Coordinates of C-alpha atoms in Angstrom, one line a residue:
M12 CA 30.2 -36.4 12.0
K13 CA 32.8 -39.2 11.9
A14 CA 31.7 -42.7 12.9
L15 CA 33.9 -44.5 15.5
T16 CA 35.1 -48.0 16.1
A17 CA 34.7 -49.5 19.6
A18 CA 38.4 -48.8 20.4
E19 CA 38.0 -45.2 19.3
M20 CA 34.9 -44.7 21.4
R21 CA 36.8 -46.0 24.5
E22 CA 39.6 -43.5 23.8
V23 CA 37.1 -40.6 23.4
D24 CA 35.6 -41.5 26.8
R25 CA 39.0 -41.8 28.4
L26 CA 40.2 -38.4 27.0
T27 CA 36.9 -36.8 28.0
T28 CA 37.6 -37.9 31.6
E29 CA 41.2 -36.9 31.4
R30 CA 40.8 -33.5 29.7
L31 CA 37.5 -32.3 31.0
G32 CA 37.3 -34.0 34.4
I33 CA 34.1 -35.8 33.7
S34 CA 34.1 -39.1 35.5
G35 CA 33.0 -42.4 34.0
L36 CA 30.1 -42.5 36.5
Q37 CA 29.0 -39.0 35.3
L38 CA 29.2 -40.1 31.7
M39 CA 27.1 -43.2 32.5
E40 CA 24.5 -41.1 34.3
T41 CA 24.2 -38.6 31.5
A42 CA 24.1 -41.4 28.9
G43 CA 21.3 -43.3 30.7
T44 CA 19.3 -40.1 31.4
L45 CA 19.5 -38.9 27.8
A46 CA 18.6 -42.3 26.4
A47 CA 15.6 -42.5 28.8
N48 CA 14.4 -39.0 27.6
A49 CA 14.7 -40.1 24.0
F50 CA 12.9 -43.4 24.7
A51 CA 10.1 -41.5 26.5
G52 CA 9.5 -39.4 23.3
L53 CA 9.6 -42.5 21.1
M54 CA 7.0 -44.1 23.3
R55 CA 4.8 -41.1 23.0
D56 CA 5.2 -41.2 19.2
A57 CA 4.2 -44.9 19.2
G58 CA 1.0 -44.2 21.2
L59 CA 2.4 -45.7 24.4
E60 CA 1.6 -43.0 26.9
P61 CA 2.1 -44.3 29.4
P62 CA 3.0 -48.0 28.8
H63 CA 1.8 -50.4 31.4
E64 CA 5.1 -52.2 31.8
I65 CA 8.7 -51.6 30.6
C66 CA 11.3 -54.5 30.8
V67 CA 15.0 -53.5 30.8
L68 CA 17.3 -56.3 29.8
C69 CA 20.8 -55.7 31.3
G70 CA 24.1 -57.3 31.0
K71 CA 26.9 -57.2 33.6
G72 CA 29.1 -54.6 31.8
N73 CA 28.8 -50.8 31.3
N74 CA 26.0 -51.2 28.8
G75 CA 24.0 -52.9 31.6
G76 CA 25.1 -49.9 33.8
D77 CA 23.5 -47.6 31.3
G78 CA 20.4 -49.8 31.4
F79 CA 20.1 -49.4 35.2
V80 CA 20.1 -45.6 34.8
V81 CA 17.5 -45.9 32.0
A82 CA 15.3 -48.0 34.3
R83 CA 15.6 -45.5 37.1
Q84 CA 14.9 -42.5 34.9
L85 CA 11.8 -44.2 33.3
R86 CA 10.1 -45.1 36.5
S87 CA 7.8 -42.1 36.2
A88 CA 7.0 -42.9 32.5
A89 CA 5.3 -46.3 33.0
A90 CA 3.0 -48.0 35.5
H91 CA 5.9 -50.4 36.2
V92 CA 9.5 -50.9 35.2
F93 CA 11.6 -54.0 36.0
V94 CA 15.1 -55.1 35.2
V95 CA 16.2 -58.5 34.0
L96 CA 19.9 -58.9 34.9
F97 CA 21.8 -61.6 33.0
A98 CA 24.4 -62.1 35.7
R99 CA 24.8 -62.6 39.4
E100 CA 24.9 -59.5 41.5
E101 CA 28.5 -60.2 42.6
E102 CA 29.7 -60.1 38.9
L103 CA 28.9 -56.4 38.6
K104 CA 31.9 -54.1 38.8
G105 CA 32.7 -50.4 39.0
D106 CA 30.1 -47.9 37.7
A107 CA 27.7 -50.6 36.6
A108 CA 27.7 -52.0 40.2
T109 CA 27.1 -48.4 41.5
N110 CA 24.1 -47.9 39.3
F111 CA 22.7 -51.3 40.1
S112 CA 22.8 -50.3 43.8
R113 CA 21.0 -47.0 43.0
W114 CA 18.3 -49.0 41.2
R115 CA 17.9 -51.2 44.3
E116 CA 17.8 -48.1 46.5
V117 CA 14.8 -46.6 44.8
G118 CA 13.0 -49.9 45.2
G119 CA 13.5 -51.1 41.6
E120 CA 12.6 -54.7 40.8
V121 CA 15.3 -57.0 39.6
V122 CA 15.0 -60.6 38.2
I123 CA 18.3 -62.5 38.1
V124 CA 18.9 -64.7 35.1
A125 CA 22.1 -66.7 35.1
D126 CA 21.2 -69.5 32.7
G127 CA 18.7 -70.5 30.0
A128 CA 16.4 -72.2 32.5
E129 CA 16.0 -69.0 34.5
W130 CA 15.3 -67.0 31.3
D131 CA 12.5 -69.5 30.5
K132 CA 10.9 -68.7 33.8
I133 CA 10.8 -65.0 33.3
S134 CA 10.6 -64.8 29.5
V135 CA 6.8 -64.9 29.2
R136 CA 6.5 -61.8 31.5
A137 CA 9.5 -60.0 29.9
L138 CA 8.2 -60.5 26.4
A139 CA 4.7 -59.4 27.4
A140 CA 6.0 -55.9 28.3
D141 CA 4.8 -53.0 26.2
V142 CA 8.4 -51.8 25.8
I143 CA 11.6 -53.9 25.9
V144 CA 14.9 -52.0 26.4
D145 CA 18.0 -53.8 25.3
A146 CA 21.1 -53.0 27.5
M147 CA 22.8 -56.5 27.4
F148 CA 25.9 -56.1 25.2
G149 CA 27.5 -52.8 24.3
T150 CA 29.8 -51.5 21.6
G151 CA 32.7 -53.6 22.9
F152 CA 31.0 -56.9 22.2
R153 CA 32.9 -59.5 20.2
G154 CA 31.9 -63.0 19.1
V155 CA 28.5 -64.6 19.1
A156 CA 25.8 -64.0 21.7
S157 CA 25.1 -67.4 23.4
G158 CA 23.6 -68.8 26.5
A159 CA 20.7 -67.0 28.2
I160 CA 21.4 -63.7 26.4
G161 CA 21.4 -65.5 23.0
R162 CA 18.1 -67.1 23.8
A163 CA 16.7 -63.7 25.0
I164 CA 17.8 -62.0 21.7
R165 CA 16.0 -64.7 19.6
D166 CA 12.9 -64.5 21.7
V167 CA 12.8 -60.7 21.5
N168 CA 13.2 -60.7 17.8
A169 CA 10.4 -63.2 17.4
K170 CA 8.2 -61.1 19.7
S171 CA 8.7 -57.9 17.6
K172 CA 7.6 -59.9 14.5
D173 CA 4.6 -61.5 16.1
A174 CA 1.8 -61.0 13.7
T175 CA -0.7 -62.3 16.2
A176 CA 0.0 -59.5 18.7
A177 CA -2.4 -56.6 18.8
L178 CA 0.6 -54.3 19.2
P179 CA 4.0 -55.9 19.2
A180 CA 6.4 -54.7 21.8
L181 CA 8.4 -51.6 21.1
I182 CA 12.1 -52.6 21.1
L183 CA 14.6 -49.9 22.1
A184 CA 18.4 -50.4 22.2
V185 CA 20.8 -48.6 24.5
D186 CA 24.0 -47.5 22.6
T187 CA 23.8 -50.5 20.2
P188 CA 21.7 -53.6 19.6
S189 CA 23.1 -56.6 21.5
G190 CA 25.2 -58.8 19.2
L191 CA 25.9 -56.2 16.5
P192 CA 29.7 -55.7 15.9
S193 CA 30.7 -52.1 16.2
D194 CA 33.5 -52.0 13.6
G195 CA 31.7 -52.9 10.4
E196 CA 32.6 -56.5 10.2
A197 CA 29.9 -59.1 9.4
G198 CA 28.2 -60.2 12.6
E199 CA 26.7 -63.6 13.3
E200 CA 23.2 -64.2 14.6
P201 CA 21.6 -63.7 17.0
I202 CA 21.6 -59.9 16.7
L203 CA 18.8 -58.0 18.4
K204 CA 16.6 -56.2 15.9
A205 CA 15.6 -52.9 17.5
H206 CA 13.0 -50.4 16.3
H207 CA 15.1 -47.5 17.6
T208 CA 18.7 -47.2 18.9
V209 CA 20.0 -44.3 21.0
T210 CA 23.8 -44.3 20.8
F211 CA 26.3 -42.0 22.6
T212 CA 28.7 -39.3 21.3
A213 CA 29.0 -40.6 17.7
P214 CA 27.6 -43.4 15.5
K215 CA 29.6 -46.6 15.4
V216 CA 30.9 -47.8 12.0
G217 CA 28.9 -51.1 12.2
Q218 CA 25.7 -49.2 12.9
L219 CA 26.0 -47.5 9.5
I220 CA 27.6 -49.8 7.0
S221 CA 27.7 -53.4 8.2
R222 CA 25.4 -55.9 6.5
N223 CA 23.4 -56.1 9.8
S224 CA 23.1 -52.3 10.2
A225 CA 19.3 -52.5 9.8
A226 CA 19.3 -54.0 13.3
V227 CA 19.6 -50.5 14.8
G228 CA 16.2 -49.4 13.4
S229 CA 16.2 -45.6 13.5
L230 CA 19.4 -44.2 14.9
R231 CA 19.7 -41.2 17.3
V232 CA 23.1 -39.9 18.6
V233 CA 23.1 -38.0 21.9
N234 CA 26.1 -36.0 23.2
I235 CA 27.0 -37.0 26.8
G236 CA 29.8 -34.5 27.2
S237 CA 32.6 -35.3 24.8
P238 CA 33.4 -32.4 22.4
A239 CA 32.7 -32.9 18.7
A240 CA 36.3 -31.9 18.1
L241 CA 37.5 -34.9 20.1
V242 CA 35.5 -37.2 17.8
E243 CA 37.1 -35.6 14.8
E244 CA 40.5 -36.0 16.4
I245 CA 40.3 -39.6 17.3
G246 CA 38.1 -41.0 14.5
K247 CA 40.2 -42.4 11.7
S248 CA 37.5 -44.0 9.6
A249 CA 36.4 -42.6 6.3
V250 CA 32.8 -43.2 7.3
R251 CA 30.9 -40.0 8.0
W252 CA 27.3 -39.8 9.2
S253 CA 24.9 -37.2 7.9
D254 CA 24.0 -35.5 11.2
P255 CA 22.7 -32.0 11.6
G256 CA 26.2 -30.7 12.3
E257 CA 27.2 -31.5 8.7
F258 CA 24.9 -28.7 7.5
A259 CA 25.6 -26.1 10.2
D260 CA 27.4 -23.7 8.0
M261 CA 25.0 -23.9 5.0
P262 CA 22.7 -20.8 4.5
L263 CA 19.5 -22.6 5.5
V264 CA 17.8 -19.4 6.6
R265 CA 16.8 -17.1 3.8
K266 CA 17.6 -13.5 3.6
S267 CA 14.7 -11.0 4.1
D268 CA 15.4 -9.5 0.7
G269 CA 15.8 -12.8 -1.1
H270 CA 13.9 -13.4 -4.4
K271 CA 13.0 -16.5 -6.5
G272 CA 15.9 -16.0 -8.8
L273 CA 18.3 -16.8 -6.0
Y274 CA 17.0 -20.3 -5.3
G275 CA 17.2 -22.2 -8.6
N276 CA 15.4 -22.4 -11.9
I277 CA 14.7 -26.1 -12.0
L278 CA 13.7 -28.1 -15.1
I279 CA 12.3 -31.5 -14.4
V280 CA 11.8 -33.9 -17.4
A281 CA 9.4 -36.5 -16.2
G282 CA 6.1 -38.4 -16.8
S283 CA 4.4 -40.4 -19.5
L284 CA 1.0 -41.8 -20.2
G285 CA 0.0 -43.8 -17.1
K286 CA 2.9 -42.3 -15.1
S287 CA 1.9 -38.6 -14.9
G288 CA 2.1 -38.9 -11.1
A289 CA 5.9 -39.2 -11.2
A290 CA 6.1 -35.8 -12.8
V291 CA 3.6 -34.3 -10.3
M292 CA 5.5 -35.7 -7.3
S293 CA 8.9 -34.6 -8.5
G294 CA 7.7 -31.1 -9.4
S295 CA 5.8 -30.7 -6.1
A296 CA 8.7 -31.9 -4.1
A297 CA 11.0 -29.4 -5.7
L298 CA 8.6 -26.6 -4.7
W299 CA 8.1 -27.8 -1.1
S300 CA 11.9 -28.1 -0.9
G301 CA 12.5 -24.5 -1.6
A302 CA 13.2 -24.1 -5.3
G303 CA 12.6 -20.6 -6.6
L304 CA 11.2 -21.7 -10.0
V305 CA 10.1 -25.1 -11.2
T306 CA 9.2 -26.2 -14.7
V307 CA 8.0 -29.7 -15.5
A308 CA 8.6 -30.8 -19.2
T309 CA 6.3 -33.7 -19.9
P310 CA 4.7 -35.5 -23.0
D311 CA 1.9 -33.3 -24.4
V312 CA -0.7 -36.1 -23.9
V313 CA -0.3 -35.9 -20.1
L314 CA 0.5 -32.2 -19.8
P315 CA -3.1 -31.2 -18.7
I316 CA -3.0 -33.7 -15.9
V317 CA 0.4 -32.6 -14.7
A318 CA -0.4 -28.8 -15.0
A319 CA -3.7 -29.2 -13.1
A320 CA -2.1 -31.0 -10.2
H321 CA 0.0 -28.1 -8.8
P322 CA -0.5 -24.4 -9.8
E323 CA 2.9 -23.2 -8.6
Y324 CA 5.1 -25.0 -11.1
M325 CA 5.1 -24.3 -14.8
T326 CA 4.9 -26.9 -17.6
E327 CA 6.3 -27.4 -21.1
P328 CA 4.8 -29.9 -23.6
L329 CA 7.0 -32.3 -25.4
A330 CA 6.1 -34.3 -28.5
A331 CA 4.9 -37.8 -27.6
T332 CA 5.5 -41.2 -29.1
K333 CA 2.5 -43.4 -29.8
D334 CA 3.1 -45.0 -26.3
G335 CA 2.7 -41.6 -24.7
T336 CA 6.3 -41.2 -23.8
I337 CA 8.8 -38.4 -24.8
A338 CA 9.7 -38.7 -28.5
R339 CA 13.2 -38.6 -29.8
S340 CA 12.2 -35.7 -32.1
N341 CA 12.3 -33.4 -29.1
L342 CA 16.1 -33.3 -29.5
S343 CA 15.7 -30.6 -32.1
K344 CA 15.7 -26.9 -31.1
R345 CA 12.5 -27.5 -29.1
F346 CA 14.2 -29.0 -26.0
A347 CA 17.2 -26.6 -26.3
A348 CA 14.8 -23.7 -26.0
I349 CA 13.1 -25.2 -23.0
A350 CA 16.4 -25.8 -21.2
K351 CA 17.7 -22.3 -21.9
G352 CA 18.1 -20.3 -18.7
R353 CA 17.7 -23.2 -16.3
T354 CA 20.1 -23.8 -13.5
V355 CA 19.4 -27.5 -12.7
L356 CA 18.1 -30.4 -14.7
A357 CA 16.4 -33.5 -13.2
I358 CA 15.4 -36.2 -15.6
G359 CA 14.0 -39.7 -15.4
P360 CA 10.9 -40.2 -13.2
G361 CA 8.1 -42.0 -15.0
L362 CA 9.6 -41.6 -18.5
G363 CA 9.1 -45.2 -19.6
Q364 CA 11.5 -47.4 -21.5
N365 CA 10.4 -46.7 -25.1
K366 CA 13.5 -47.0 -27.4
G367 CA 13.2 -43.5 -28.8
T368 CA 12.6 -42.1 -25.3
Q369 CA 15.8 -43.8 -24.0
E370 CA 17.8 -42.3 -26.9
F371 CA 16.4 -38.9 -26.0
I372 CA 17.5 -39.4 -22.4
R373 CA 21.0 -40.5 -23.3
S374 CA 21.5 -37.5 -25.6
V375 CA 20.2 -35.0 -23.1
V376 CA 22.3 -36.3 -20.3
T377 CA 25.5 -36.5 -22.3
T378 CA 25.2 -33.1 -24.0
T379 CA 23.7 -30.8 -21.4
E380 CA 26.0 -28.6 -19.4
L381 CA 23.5 -28.2 -16.5
P382 CA 24.0 -29.9 -13.1
T383 CA 21.9 -33.0 -13.6
I384 CA 20.0 -35.4 -11.4
L385 CA 19.4 -38.7 -13.1
D386 CA 16.9 -41.1 -11.7
A387 CA 14.5 -44.0 -12.4
D388 CA 13.9 -44.6 -16.1
G389 CA 16.7 -42.1 -16.8
L390 CA 19.0 -44.7 -15.2
N391 CA 17.4 -47.5 -17.1
A392 CA 18.3 -45.8 -20.3
F393 CA 22.0 -46.3 -19.4
A394 CA 21.7 -50.0 -18.4
G395 CA 24.5 -51.8 -20.3
R396 CA 25.9 -48.4 -21.4
A397 CA 26.8 -46.9 -18.1
D398 CA 30.3 -45.8 -19.1
K399 CA 28.6 -43.3 -21.4
L400 CA 27.9 -41.4 -18.2
R401 CA 31.5 -40.4 -18.0
K402 CA 31.5 -39.0 -21.6
R403 CA 29.4 -35.9 -21.0
K404 CA 29.7 -32.2 -21.0
S405 CA 28.3 -31.4 -17.6
K406 CA 30.8 -31.2 -14.7
F407 CA 28.1 -32.2 -12.3
L408 CA 26.0 -35.4 -12.6
T409 CA 24.3 -37.3 -9.8
I410 CA 22.8 -40.7 -10.2
T411 CA 20.3 -42.0 -7.7
P412 CA 19.9 -45.8 -8.1
H413 CA 18.2 -48.3 -5.8
P414 CA 20.1 -51.6 -5.6
G415 CA 18.2 -53.1 -8.6
E416 CA 19.0 -50.1 -10.8
M417 CA 22.6 -50.1 -9.7
A418 CA 22.9 -53.8 -10.6
R419 CA 21.6 -53.1 -14.1
L420 CA 24.1 -50.3 -14.5
L421 CA 27.0 -52.4 -13.4
G422 CA 25.8 -55.6 -15.1
S423 CA 25.9 -57.4 -11.7
S424 CA 23.3 -58.6 -9.2
V425 CA 21.5 -57.0 -6.3
K426 CA 23.3 -59.4 -4.0
E427 CA 26.7 -58.2 -5.3
V428 CA 25.6 -54.5 -4.9
E429 CA 24.4 -55.1 -1.3
A430 CA 27.5 -57.1 -0.3
D431 CA 29.5 -53.9 0.2
R432 CA 27.3 -50.8 -0.4
V433 CA 30.0 -48.3 0.4
K434 CA 32.5 -49.9 -2.1
T435 CA 29.8 -50.2 -4.7
A436 CA 28.9 -46.5 -4.4
T437 CA 32.4 -45.1 -4.1
D438 CA 33.8 -47.3 -7.0
A439 CA 30.9 -46.2 -9.2
A440 CA 31.4 -42.6 -8.4
K441 CA 35.0 -42.7 -9.4
R442 CA 34.4 -44.8 -12.5
W443 CA 31.8 -42.4 -13.9
N444 CA 33.2 -39.2 -12.3
A445 CA 29.7 -38.6 -10.9
H446 CA 28.1 -38.3 -7.5
V447 CA 26.3 -41.5 -6.6
I448 CA 23.3 -41.8 -4.2
L449 CA 22.8 -45.5 -3.5
K450 CA 19.4 -45.7 -1.9
G451 CA 18.5 -48.1 0.8
G452 CA 18.1 -48.4 4.6
H453 CA 21.2 -46.4 5.1
T454 CA 21.6 -44.4 1.9
I455 CA 25.2 -43.8 0.7
V456 CA 26.0 -40.4 -0.8
A457 CA 29.4 -40.7 -2.6
A458 CA 31.6 -38.2 -4.4
P459 CA 34.0 -38.9 -7.3
D460 CA 37.0 -38.1 -5.0
G461 CA 36.2 -41.0 -2.6
R462 CA 34.4 -39.1 0.1
F463 CA 31.0 -40.3 1.2
L464 CA 28.3 -39.8 3.8
V465 CA 25.9 -42.3 5.3
N466 CA 22.3 -41.2 5.9
A467 CA 20.2 -42.7 8.7
T468 CA 17.0 -40.6 8.5
G469 CA 13.9 -42.2 7.1
N470 CA 11.9 -45.3 7.8
A471 CA 10.0 -48.2 6.2
G472 CA 7.2 -45.9 5.1
L473 CA 9.5 -44.9 2.2
S474 CA 9.1 -48.3 0.7
K475 CA 6.3 -47.1 -1.5
G476 CA 6.1 -46.1 -5.2
G477 CA 6.8 -42.4 -5.7
S478 CA 9.4 -42.0 -2.9
G479 CA 12.2 -41.9 -5.4
D480 CA 10.4 -39.3 -7.5
V481 CA 10.0 -37.1 -4.5
L482 CA 13.7 -37.5 -3.7
T483 CA 14.6 -36.4 -7.2
G484 CA 12.6 -33.2 -6.7
V485 CA 14.2 -32.6 -3.3
L486 CA 17.7 -33.0 -4.7
A487 CA 17.1 -30.7 -7.6
A488 CA 15.8 -28.0 -5.2
M489 CA 18.8 -28.4 -3.0
T490 CA 21.1 -28.1 -6.0
G491 CA 19.3 -24.9 -7.1
Q492 CA 19.7 -23.3 -3.6
F493 CA 23.2 -24.3 -2.6
K494 CA 26.6 -24.4 -4.1
T495 CA 27.8 -27.2 -6.4
D496 CA 31.4 -26.8 -5.3
D497 CA 30.4 -28.8 -2.2
W498 CA 27.8 -30.8 -4.0
L499 CA 28.4 -33.8 -1.7
R500 CA 27.0 -32.0 1.3
T501 CA 24.2 -30.3 -0.8
L502 CA 23.1 -33.8 -1.9
A503 CA 23.5 -35.2 1.6
L504 CA 21.2 -32.4 2.9
G505 CA 18.6 -33.4 0.3
V506 CA 18.8 -37.1 1.3
Y507 CA 18.7 -36.1 5.0
L508 CA 15.6 -33.9 4.6
H509 CA 13.8 -36.5 2.5
G510 CA 14.3 -39.1 5.3
A511 CA 13.6 -36.6 8.1
A512 CA 10.3 -35.7 6.4
A513 CA 9.3 -39.3 6.4
D514 CA 10.1 -39.4 10.1
V515 CA 7.8 -36.4 10.6
V516 CA 5.0 -38.2 8.8
A517 CA 5.6 -41.4 10.8
R518 CA 4.8 -39.8 14.2
G519 CA 1.6 -41.2 15.7
T520 CA 0.6 -43.2 12.6
D521 CA 1.3 -46.6 11.0
L522 CA 4.0 -46.7 8.4
S523 CA 1.9 -48.8 6.0
G524 CA -0.3 -45.9 5.1
M525 CA 2.5 -43.4 4.4
V526 CA 2.5 -42.1 0.8
A527 CA 5.1 -40.2 -1.1
T528 CA 3.1 -36.9 -1.3
D529 CA 2.9 -36.9 2.5
V530 CA 6.7 -37.0 2.6
A531 CA 7.0 -34.1 0.0
R532 CA 4.6 -31.9 2.0
S533 CA 6.6 -32.5 5.2
V534 CA 10.0 -31.4 3.9
P535 CA 9.5 -27.8 5.1
R536 CA 8.7 -29.2 8.6
A537 CA 11.9 -31.3 8.5
R538 CA 13.9 -28.3 7.5
L539 CA 12.5 -26.3 10.3
E540 CA 13.3 -29.1 12.8
L541 CA 16.9 -29.2 11.4
L542 CA 17.2 -25.4 12.0
R543 CA 15.9 -25.7 15.6
E544 CA 18.3 -28.5 16.3
L545 CA 21.2 -26.4 15.0
Q546 CA 20.0 -23.5 17.1
R547 CA 19.8 -25.7 20.1
R548 CA 23.4 -26.8 19.6
G549 CA 24.4 -23.1 19.3

């Protein structure tokens, strides 16, 4: 799905009304209702069922109008819901005024805040709410949030980080976090930091690729009546979001007469003494992600550990160095025999940085003709020699660096990599004629031809050792099952499922205890949920 600018979003809304006869008031009612439904589910996931009190912070524009609808729809979901309006009642216009009147008609409580002093009077109560809903500034916001709203944003951000609170408030944003620019430009503080954002029709460019995009938390897009074709027609940005619709025409459902030979014969080269878990996690993730056959090639000194961890994959021993890593001597006929008949190669997790091992990695990557996933220590083997990645036999290479690994490949700094993640990823993809997956809060999946997708699934629970090893196995499995002539979408599907699996694990638990193997085991559930969502959309 294309991401839209604020102006493009206004045009989509206008044409939806003009072509389909859906009024602005109807669009607002649908938007608020769907946001409220999503928020109710998020509250359940957070163990807030029901919350004692919900505070909805509303501005005077249409975002505030959406907030009034959310407040009305959530009345049955909490013991009490109240609205804080950052404007005088007479300042409300149009559809926002209508929905404010509807909130009043059902007996909804409103506290008027016109200046900082009035915010100070209500702030203690507002910040004590179990759930705080942000509907102050919408996607058309420009400038810097100031006055009472600026103070409220700072106070809400401080509340969500309050380490002394038994359970910090759940912060939910309607359409976009207040203060976040929509068009991708660098915003200035204060910007509200939401745990979850529900936006309408399409993601906004700034929610995906700006330096403040982490402010959205998890991002969910709901369709309020505008056709997907209209978004494609109006959107001019190159930014695309990995939503379920991107994978709608992929053969996700297996044929009843399918067999293991149809779904990839994966070879994973991973592990070393002290890092056997990396091989186990990559191999296991490939199996749970649907690969037909998986073989893990690992140093002979750790092979018994790797083989015993998961009975469904096969193993191959490789001669080890005295450090317990893969020896350069494996470049003889031994490795060629192991690689024969495979359809995908994944190499790197847990291999270590022994000089001979790095020579082995570089030789394998540049001489194999197999589609290759290169990760972790595989990437480190090319630090300072990254242009060798272009001089290879395989038509298909994917590298999966986190910002630190990308900085080492480019000879730059993490700060430079993060300054413009899209440019970093797309430039590298062109330079090395490879697909690049630049990992992070919003992972960028870039193709050599300049196309890219932004992924928004996943959560902070992935900030654990082993998450990248699992992703390597997932990507190898996707490559084995689907076509490489559209490898960008195949890889984007792997990144999407990896993040979605982490979201499955996160439900009803604390993210600090999530581990990589939990994520790997949840990939089948994430794939099932993707299928159900596509079926729901028809």
